[in-house]
C-alpha cells in the first residue's frame, strides 16, 4: 500500500476514535491497580542476535525463563529496533529489514562498523520473521507461561544513530519518503515534530496496530517518551502539548474498548521526563494524564543515567487522587554518576582499576531506598537485556522489598542531570555537577537519603562517609566540607587526596578523591540533605573542579 494511502486511512481511523473517546480510563479509572512487581524493560537489541531461527528461538526462550522466580512480575518489550523498524510484519510502519543499505552508502556512513553490525542484526531478524516466527509473540507467550504480565513498548521519538538521515538502516519508509519535511527545527538530529498531524497519525497507526495484533497476550502498552524527550520545536512544547494528550487519549480509548471486548484490563504505562516541569517543556501534560487517569503507571526517568534524587514525590502526590502508580526508572547506565565502590579505608590501590559506566548494587539500593521513601510503588529496570546476568540478578533482588535492603551497603549520590536536551529559564543547563571555580569557590548540593540510618532499634552501619571527586585540586589547597550545619572537615588537603589512576568511561572524570567519615548520623535527615563544599586553591589563577558528591553507607 502506498504510504500516503496508509496515512489517509490512519487519519480517518484516528478521527473516529477521537470523536468517540471519553477522557479517562473507563475500565480502570477509580479501581485499584495490581502489584506489577519489578518491571523489566527489555529495551536492548538482543532479541535477534542468534544467527539462525532455531538458535534465536532457544535464545528468546531461555532469556525469558531467566526471570522465573525473581522479583520481576512484568516484562516490557520494545516492538521495534529503535522506533522506525518493527519486529513484526507491519502495514502501518516498516518491518525490520524492509530494505538493504547498499555497500557504497554504508562505506560513507559516519560509523561504518555500526552500520555493518546493525545490518547483520536486522538480517537475523528478517530471517526469523520470514521463517514464520514472530519474536514478540514468542517472548510474550514465554512470559505468560511463567506468570509474568507482558507489556509492549514503543519509542515515541528516537533519533538513535540517525546522523546518516534516510541512509541509516534504522530509518523506516516514512522517514525515507518524507525526509526532512516533519523535523523539529534547528536540531542536529532527526527529531520528528508532533505538530504535524501526518506524523502523529503515522505513530498512532503503529501503536493501534500492535495493540490489536497482540491483544491476546498483552496486558497493556507503554508509550516511551524518554527516547528522546523532544516533541515540538522549542519553545512551543506547552502550547502544542494537547496534541500529544489527544494521542494518549486515543490509545487509552482503544485499550478500554479491548477491556470491554476481552473482559480483562489493559493497562497504559508511560516513561516520562524526571520532573513535571521538564515534561511540560517537552510538550507532555503528564500531570493531566495522571490526574485524569489517562495512564495507569508512570515511570519518571533520565535518558541515559541512573538518578538517586529525581523528585518522584511530585508524581506520587498527583497520583494519590487518581489511583495511578509511580514506578521510577533504574537504568543500567551510570555514565555521569561515578560507580567506583566506596571503601572504608581507601588507598591509592583502590582506584587503579577501570571504572565502567554501569550501576552497582550499592547505587541501585540507594536509589530504591530514596524512591520508596518518596512513595514509589515499585521500579522499572530499563535498558537491561536477557538472560538476566549477575548484576541484573542482584539489582532485581534489591528492588522487591524495602525490608530486604535495610541493612545493606548503599551509595547515595548527587546526580548530574548532564544529558538533558533543554535549558532552564536562565538559559543554562541545570547541572548541579560538575562545579568549577577559579581560585576558590563553594557550592551547596542536595543529597537525598531515604534510609533512616538513626532509627530507634536500627543497627548502626559499619561505616558512613562522604566522598568528593576532584580535578586539579592540589595538596596545598584547603577544603571545607559540611553536612547541614555540621562541619565534617576544614583544613589542608595535604595527605587527604587519593589519586585515581584507573581508566574511566564515566563523565566527568576524577583525578583524586577526598573522603571523610561521618560519625554523627543525627546530622542526616531522612529525605533531602544539604552538602556544602568549599575549595580554596593556593594559586588564585588555577581552576578547581568538583565532579562527584557521594555518601557511602557500608554494612559488612
CSV table of N, CA and C in Angstrom, one decimal, residues 185-310:
chain,number,residue,atom,x,y,z
A,185,UNK,N,12.8,22.0,14.1
A,185,UNK,CA,13.8,23.0,13.6
A,185,UNK,C,15.0,23.1,14.5
A,186,UNK,N,16.1,23.3,13.8
A,186,UNK,CA,17.4,23.7,14.5
A,186,UNK,C,17.9,22.6,15.4
A,187,UNK,N,17.7,21.4,15.1
A,187,UNK,CA,18.2,20.3,15.9
A,187,UNK,C,19.1,19.5,15.0
A,188,UNK,N,20.3,19.1,15.5
A,188,UNK,CA,21.3,18.4,14.6
A,188,UNK,C,20.8,16.9,14.3
A,189,UNK,N,20.0,16.4,15.2
A,189,UNK,CA,19.5,15.0,15.0
A,189,UNK,C,18.1,15.0,14.4
A,190,UNK,N,17.6,13.9,14.0
A,190,UNK,CA,16.3,13.7,13.3
A,190,UNK,C,15.2,13.6,14.4
A,191,UNK,N,14.8,14.6,15.0
A,191,UNK,CA,13.6,14.6,15.9
A,191,UNK,C,12.4,15.0,15.1
A,192,UNK,N,11.4,14.1,15.1
A,192,UNK,CA,10.1,14.5,14.4
A,192,UNK,C,9.3,15.4,15.2
A,193,UNK,N,8.7,16.4,14.6
A,193,UNK,CA,7.8,17.4,15.3
A,193,UNK,C,6.4,16.9,15.3
A,194,UNK,N,5.9,16.8,16.5
A,194,UNK,CA,4.5,16.2,16.6
A,194,UNK,C,3.4,17.3,16.3
A,195,UNK,N,3.8,18.5,15.9
A,195,UNK,CA,2.8,19.4,15.5
A,195,UNK,C,2.1,19.0,14.2
A,196,UNK,N,2.8,18.1,13.4
A,196,UNK,CA,2.3,17.7,12.1
A,196,UNK,C,1.3,16.5,12.3
A,197,UNK,N,0.1,16.7,11.9
A,197,UNK,CA,-0.9,15.7,12.0
A,197,UNK,C,-0.5,14.4,11.3
A,198,UNK,N,0.1,14.5,10.1
A,198,UNK,CA,0.5,13.3,9.4
A,198,UNK,C,1.5,12.4,10.2
A,199,UNK,N,2.4,13.1,10.9
A,199,UNK,CA,3.3,12.3,11.7
A,199,UNK,C,2.6,11.7,12.9
A,200,UNK,N,1.8,12.4,13.6
A,200,UNK,CA,1.0,11.9,14.7
A,200,UNK,C,0.2,10.7,14.3
A,201,UNK,N,-0.5,10.8,13.2
A,201,UNK,CA,-1.3,9.7,12.7
A,201,UNK,C,-0.5,8.5,12.3
A,202,UNK,N,0.7,8.7,11.8
A,202,UNK,CA,1.6,7.6,11.5
A,202,UNK,C,2.0,6.9,12.7
A,203,UNK,N,2.4,7.6,13.8
A,203,UNK,CA,2.8,6.9,15.0
A,203,UNK,C,1.6,6.2,15.7
A,204,UNK,N,0.4,6.9,15.7
A,204,UNK,CA,-0.7,6.3,16.3
A,204,UNK,C,-1.1,5.0,15.6
A,205,UNK,N,-1.0,5.0,14.2
A,205,UNK,CA,-1.3,3.8,13.5
A,205,UNK,C,-0.5,2.6,13.9
A,206,UNK,N,0.8,2.9,14.1
A,206,UNK,CA,1.7,1.8,14.6
A,206,UNK,C,1.2,1.3,15.9
A,207,UNK,N,0.9,2.2,16.9
A,207,UNK,CA,0.6,1.8,18.2
A,207,UNK,C,-0.7,0.9,18.2
A,208,UNK,N,-1.7,1.4,17.5
A,208,UNK,CA,-3.0,0.7,17.4
A,208,UNK,C,-2.8,-0.6,16.7
A,209,UNK,N,-1.9,-0.7,15.7
A,209,UNK,CA,-1.7,-1.9,15.0
A,209,UNK,C,-1.1,-3.0,15.9
A,210,UNK,N,-0.1,-2.7,16.7
A,210,UNK,CA,0.5,-3.7,17.6
A,210,UNK,C,-0.4,-4.1,18.8
A,211,UNK,N,-1.2,-3.1,19.2
A,211,UNK,CA,-2.2,-3.4,20.2
A,211,UNK,C,-3.2,-4.5,19.8
A,212,UNK,N,-3.7,-4.3,18.6
A,212,UNK,CA,-4.7,-5.3,18.0
A,212,UNK,C,-4.0,-6.6,17.6
A,213,UNK,N,-2.8,-6.5,17.2
A,213,UNK,CA,-2.1,-7.8,16.7
A,213,UNK,C,-1.8,-8.7,17.9
A,214,UNK,N,-1.4,-8.1,19.1
A,214,UNK,CA,-1.0,-8.9,20.2
A,214,UNK,C,-2.0,-8.8,21.4
A,215,UNK,N,-3.2,-8.5,21.1
A,215,UNK,CA,-4.2,-8.3,22.2
A,215,UNK,C,-4.4,-9.6,23.0
A,216,UNK,N,-4.2,-10.7,22.4
A,216,UNK,CA,-4.4,-12.0,23.2
A,216,UNK,C,-3.4,-12.2,24.2
A,217,UNK,N,-2.2,-11.7,24.1
A,217,UNK,CA,-1.1,-11.9,25.0
A,217,UNK,C,-0.7,-10.7,25.8
A,218,UNK,N,-1.2,-9.5,25.3
A,218,UNK,CA,-0.8,-8.3,26.0
A,218,UNK,C,-1.6,-8.0,27.3
A,219,UNK,N,-1.0,-7.4,28.2
A,219,UNK,CA,-1.6,-6.8,29.4
A,219,UNK,C,-1.7,-5.3,29.4
A,220,UNK,N,-1.1,-4.8,28.3
A,220,UNK,CA,-1.1,-3.3,28.2
A,220,UNK,C,0.0,-2.9,27.3
A,221,UNK,N,0.2,-1.6,27.2
A,221,UNK,CA,1.2,-1.0,26.4
A,221,UNK,C,1.9,0.1,27.1
A,222,UNK,N,3.1,0.4,26.7
A,222,UNK,CA,3.9,1.5,27.3
A,222,UNK,C,4.3,2.5,26.1
A,223,UNK,N,4.0,3.8,26.3
A,223,UNK,CA,4.5,4.8,25.4
A,223,UNK,C,5.8,5.4,26.0
A,224,UNK,N,6.9,5.2,25.3
A,224,UNK,CA,8.2,5.6,25.9
A,224,UNK,C,8.5,7.0,25.3
A,225,UNK,N,8.2,8.0,26.2
A,225,UNK,CA,8.5,9.4,25.8
A,225,UNK,C,9.9,9.9,26.2
A,226,UNK,N,10.8,8.9,26.6
A,226,UNK,CA,12.1,9.3,27.0
A,226,UNK,C,13.2,8.8,26.0
A,227,UNK,N,12.8,8.4,24.8
A,227,UNK,CA,13.7,8.0,23.8
A,227,UNK,C,13.4,8.8,22.5
A,228,UNK,N,13.5,10.1,22.5
A,228,UNK,CA,14.0,11.1,23.4
A,228,UNK,C,13.0,12.2,23.6
A,229,UNK,N,13.1,12.9,24.8
A,229,UNK,CA,12.0,13.8,25.2
A,229,UNK,C,12.0,15.2,24.5
A,230,UNK,N,11.8,15.2,23.2
A,230,UNK,CA,11.7,16.4,22.4
A,230,UNK,C,10.7,16.2,21.3
A,231,UNK,N,9.5,16.9,21.4
A,231,UNK,CA,8.4,16.6,20.6
A,231,UNK,C,7.9,17.8,19.7
A,232,UNK,N,8.3,19.0,20.1
A,232,UNK,CA,7.9,20.2,19.3
A,232,UNK,C,9.2,21.1,19.3
A,233,UNK,N,9.2,21.9,18.2
A,233,UNK,CA,10.3,22.9,18.1
A,233,UNK,C,10.3,23.8,19.3
A,234,UNK,N,11.3,23.9,20.1
A,234,UNK,CA,11.4,24.8,21.2
A,234,UNK,C,11.2,26.3,20.8
A,235,UNK,N,10.5,27.1,21.6
A,235,UNK,CA,9.9,26.7,22.9
A,235,UNK,C,8.4,26.5,22.9
A,236,UNK,N,7.9,25.7,21.9
A,236,UNK,CA,6.5,25.6,21.7
A,236,UNK,C,5.9,24.3,22.3
A,237,UNK,N,6.6,23.7,23.2
A,237,UNK,CA,6.1,22.5,23.8
A,237,UNK,C,4.7,22.6,24.5
A,238,UNK,N,4.6,23.6,25.4
A,238,UNK,CA,3.4,23.7,26.2
A,238,UNK,C,2.2,24.1,25.3
A,239,UNK,N,2.4,25.0,24.4
A,239,UNK,CA,1.2,25.4,23.6
A,239,UNK,C,0.7,24.3,22.6
A,240,UNK,N,1.6,23.3,22.4
A,240,UNK,CA,1.1,22.2,21.5
A,240,UNK,C,0.9,20.9,22.2
A,241,UNK,N,1.0,20.9,23.5
A,241,UNK,CA,1.0,19.7,24.3
A,241,UNK,C,-0.3,18.9,24.2
A,242,UNK,N,-1.4,19.6,24.0
A,242,UNK,CA,-2.7,19.0,23.9
A,242,UNK,C,-2.7,18.0,22.7
A,243,UNK,N,-1.9,18.2,21.7
A,243,UNK,CA,-1.9,17.3,20.6
A,243,UNK,C,-1.4,15.9,21.0
A,244,UNK,N,-0.4,15.8,21.8
A,244,UNK,CA,0.0,14.5,22.3
A,244,UNK,C,-1.0,13.9,23.3
A,245,UNK,N,-1.6,14.8,24.1
A,245,UNK,CA,-2.6,14.3,25.1
A,245,UNK,C,-3.8,13.7,24.3
A,246,UNK,N,-4.1,14.2,23.1
A,246,UNK,CA,-5.2,13.6,22.3
A,246,UNK,C,-4.7,12.2,21.9
A,247,UNK,N,-3.5,12.1,21.5
A,247,UNK,CA,-3.0,10.7,21.1
A,247,UNK,C,-3.1,9.8,22.3
A,248,UNK,N,-2.6,10.2,23.5
A,248,UNK,CA,-2.7,9.3,24.7
A,248,UNK,C,-4.1,9.0,24.9
A,249,UNK,N,-5.1,9.9,24.8
A,249,UNK,CA,-6.5,9.6,25.0
A,249,UNK,C,-7.0,8.6,24.0
A,250,UNK,N,-6.5,8.6,22.8
A,250,UNK,CA,-7.0,7.7,21.8
A,250,UNK,C,-6.4,6.3,22.1
A,251,UNK,N,-5.2,6.2,22.5
A,251,UNK,CA,-4.6,4.9,22.9
A,251,UNK,C,-5.4,4.4,24.1
A,252,UNK,N,-5.7,5.2,25.1
A,252,UNK,CA,-6.5,4.8,26.3
A,252,UNK,C,-7.8,4.3,25.9
A,253,UNK,N,-8.5,5.0,24.9
A,253,UNK,CA,-9.8,4.6,24.4
A,253,UNK,C,-9.8,3.2,23.8
A,254,UNK,N,-8.7,2.9,23.0
A,254,UNK,CA,-8.6,1.6,22.4
A,254,UNK,C,-8.4,0.5,23.4
A,255,UNK,N,-7.6,0.8,24.4
A,255,UNK,CA,-7.4,-0.2,25.5
A,255,UNK,C,-8.7,-0.4,26.2
A,256,UNK,N,-9.5,0.6,26.5
A,256,UNK,CA,-10.7,0.5,27.2
A,256,UNK,C,-11.7,-0.4,26.4
A,257,UNK,N,-11.7,-0.1,25.0
A,257,UNK,CA,-12.6,-0.9,24.2
A,257,UNK,C,-12.2,-2.4,24.2
A,258,UNK,N,-10.9,-2.7,24.2
A,258,UNK,CA,-10.4,-4.1,24.3
A,258,UNK,C,-10.8,-4.7,25.7
A,259,UNK,N,-10.7,-3.9,26.7
A,259,UNK,CA,-11.0,-4.4,28.0
A,259,UNK,C,-12.5,-4.8,28.1
A,260,UNK,N,-13.4,-4.1,27.4
A,260,UNK,CA,-14.8,-4.5,27.4
A,260,UNK,C,-15.0,-5.7,26.5
A,261,UNK,N,-14.3,-5.8,25.4
A,261,UNK,CA,-14.4,-6.9,24.5
A,261,UNK,C,-13.8,-8.2,25.1
A,262,UNK,N,-12.6,-8.1,25.7
A,262,UNK,CA,-11.9,-9.3,26.2
A,262,UNK,C,-12.3,-9.6,27.7
A,263,UNK,N,-12.9,-8.7,28.4
A,263,UNK,CA,-13.2,-9.0,29.8
A,263,UNK,C,-12.0,-9.0,30.7
A,264,UNK,N,-11.0,-8.2,30.4
A,264,UNK,CA,-9.9,-8.1,31.2
A,264,UNK,C,-9.3,-6.7,31.1
A,265,UNK,N,-8.5,-6.3,32.1
A,265,UNK,CA,-8.0,-4.9,32.0
A,265,UNK,C,-6.7,-4.9,31.1
A,266,UNK,N,-6.6,-3.8,30.4
A,266,UNK,CA,-5.4,-3.5,29.6
A,266,UNK,C,-4.8,-2.2,30.2
A,267,UNK,N,-3.6,-2.2,30.6
A,267,UNK,CA,-3.0,-1.0,31.3
A,267,UNK,C,-2.2,-0.2,30.4
A,268,UNK,N,-2.2,1.1,30.7
A,268,UNK,CA,-1.4,2.1,29.9
A,268,UNK,C,-0.2,2.6,30.8
A,269,UNK,N,1.0,2.3,30.3
A,269,UNK,CA,2.2,2.8,31.0
A,269,UNK,C,2.8,3.9,30.2
A,270,UNK,N,3.6,4.8,30.8
A,270,UNK,CA,4.3,5.8,30.1
A,270,UNK,C,5.7,6.0,30.8
A,271,UNK,N,6.7,6.2,30.0
A,271,UNK,CA,8.0,6.7,30.5
A,271,UNK,C,8.1,8.2,30.2
A,272,UNK,N,8.5,9.0,31.2
A,272,UNK,CA,8.4,10.4,31.0
A,272,UNK,C,9.6,11.1,31.6
A,273,UNK,N,9.9,12.4,31.3
A,273,UNK,CA,11.0,13.1,32.0
A,273,UNK,C,10.9,13.1,33.5
A,274,UNK,N,12.0,13.4,34.1
A,274,UNK,CA,12.2,13.2,35.6
A,274,UNK,C,11.5,14.2,36.4
A,275,UNK,N,11.0,15.3,35.9
A,275,UNK,CA,10.2,16.3,36.6
A,275,UNK,C,9.0,16.7,35.8
A,276,UNK,N,7.9,17.2,36.5
A,276,UNK,CA,6.7,17.7,35.8
A,276,UNK,C,7.1,18.9,34.9
A,277,UNK,N,8.0,19.7,35.4
A,277,UNK,CA,8.4,20.9,34.7
A,277,UNK,C,9.1,20.5,33.4
A,278,UNK,N,10.0,19.6,33.4
A,278,UNK,CA,10.7,19.1,32.2
A,278,UNK,C,9.7,18.5,31.2
A,279,UNK,N,8.8,17.8,31.8
A,279,UNK,CA,7.8,17.1,30.9
A,279,UNK,C,7.0,18.2,30.1
A,280,UNK,N,6.6,19.3,30.9
A,280,UNK,CA,5.8,20.4,30.2
A,280,UNK,C,6.6,21.0,29.2
A,281,UNK,N,7.9,21.2,29.4
A,281,UNK,CA,8.8,21.9,28.4
A,281,UNK,C,8.8,21.0,27.2
A,282,UNK,N,8.8,19.7,27.3
A,282,UNK,CA,8.9,18.8,26.2
A,282,UNK,C,7.5,18.7,25.4
A,283,UNK,N,6.5,19.2,26.0
A,283,UNK,CA,5.1,19.1,25.4
A,283,UNK,C,4.3,17.9,25.9
A,284,UNK,N,4.6,17.5,27.1
A,284,UNK,CA,3.9,16.3,27.7
A,284,UNK,C,3.1,16.8,28.9
A,285,UNK,N,1.8,16.6,28.9
A,285,UNK,CA,1.0,17.0,30.0
A,285,UNK,C,0.8,15.9,31.0
A,286,UNK,N,1.9,15.5,31.5
A,286,UNK,CA,1.9,14.3,32.4
A,286,UNK,C,1.1,14.5,33.6
A,287,UNK,N,1.1,15.7,34.2
A,287,UNK,CA,0.2,16.0,35.3
A,287,UNK,C,-1.3,15.8,35.0
A,288,UNK,N,-1.7,16.1,33.8
A,288,UNK,CA,-3.1,15.9,33.4
A,288,UNK,C,-3.3,14.4,33.2
A,289,UNK,N,-2.4,13.8,32.6
A,289,UNK,CA,-2.6,12.3,32.3
A,289,UNK,C,-2.8,11.6,33.6
A,290,UNK,N,-2.0,12.0,34.6
A,290,UNK,CA,-2.1,11.3,36.0
A,290,UNK,C,-3.5,11.7,36.6
A,291,UNK,N,-3.8,13.0,36.7
A,291,UNK,CA,-5.0,13.5,37.4
A,291,UNK,C,-6.2,12.9,36.7
A,292,UNK,N,-6.2,12.8,35.4
A,292,UNK,CA,-7.4,12.3,34.7
A,292,UNK,C,-7.4,10.8,34.5
A,293,UNK,N,-6.4,10.2,35.0
A,293,UNK,CA,-6.2,8.7,35.0
A,293,UNK,C,-6.3,8.2,33.5
A,294,UNK,N,-5.7,9.0,32.6
A,294,UNK,CA,-5.5,8.5,31.3
A,294,UNK,C,-4.4,7.4,31.3
A,295,UNK,N,-3.5,7.5,32.3
A,295,UNK,CA,-2.5,6.5,32.4
A,295,UNK,C,-2.5,5.8,33.7
A,296,UNK,N,-2.0,4.6,33.7
A,296,UNK,CA,-2.0,3.7,35.0
A,296,UNK,C,-0.7,3.7,35.7
A,297,UNK,N,0.4,3.6,34.9
A,297,UNK,CA,1.7,3.5,35.5
A,297,UNK,C,2.6,4.5,34.9
A,298,UNK,N,3.3,5.4,35.7
A,298,UNK,CA,4.2,6.4,35.2
A,298,UNK,C,5.6,6.1,35.7
A,299,UNK,N,6.5,6.2,34.8
A,299,UNK,CA,7.9,5.9,35.1
A,299,UNK,C,8.8,7.2,34.8
A,300,UNK,N,9.0,8.0,35.9
A,300,UNK,CA,9.9,9.1,35.7
A,300,UNK,C,11.4,8.6,35.4
A,301,UNK,N,12.1,9.3,34.5
A,301,UNK,CA,13.4,8.7,34.1
A,301,UNK,C,14.3,9.8,33.6
A,302,UNK,N,15.6,9.6,33.7
A,302,UNK,CA,16.6,10.3,32.9
A,302,UNK,C,16.8,9.5,31.6
A,303,UNK,N,17.6,10.1,30.7
A,303,UNK,CA,17.7,9.5,29.4
A,303,UNK,C,18.7,8.3,29.5
A,304,UNK,N,19.9,8.5,30.0
A,304,UNK,CA,20.9,7.5,29.9
A,304,UNK,C,21.5,7.1,31.3
A,305,UNK,N,21.1,7.8,32.4
A,305,UNK,CA,21.8,7.7,33.6
A,305,UNK,C,20.9,7.4,34.8
A,306,UNK,N,21.4,6.6,35.7
A,306,UNK,CA,20.7,6.4,37.0
A,306,UNK,C,20.7,7.7,37.8
A,307,UNK,N,19.6,7.9,38.5
A,307,UNK,CA,19.5,9.1,39.4
A,307,UNK,C,19.1,8.6,40.7
A,308,UNK,N,19.7,9.2,41.7
A,308,UNK,CA,19.3,8.9,43.1
A,308,UNK,C,18.3,9.9,43.6
A,309,UNK,N,18.1,11.0,42.9
A,309,UNK,CA,17.3,12.1,43.5
A,309,UNK,C,16.3,12.8,42.6
A,310,UNK,N,15.7,12.0,41.6
A,310,UNK,CA,14.6,12.6,40.9
A,310,UNK,C,13.5,12.9,41.9
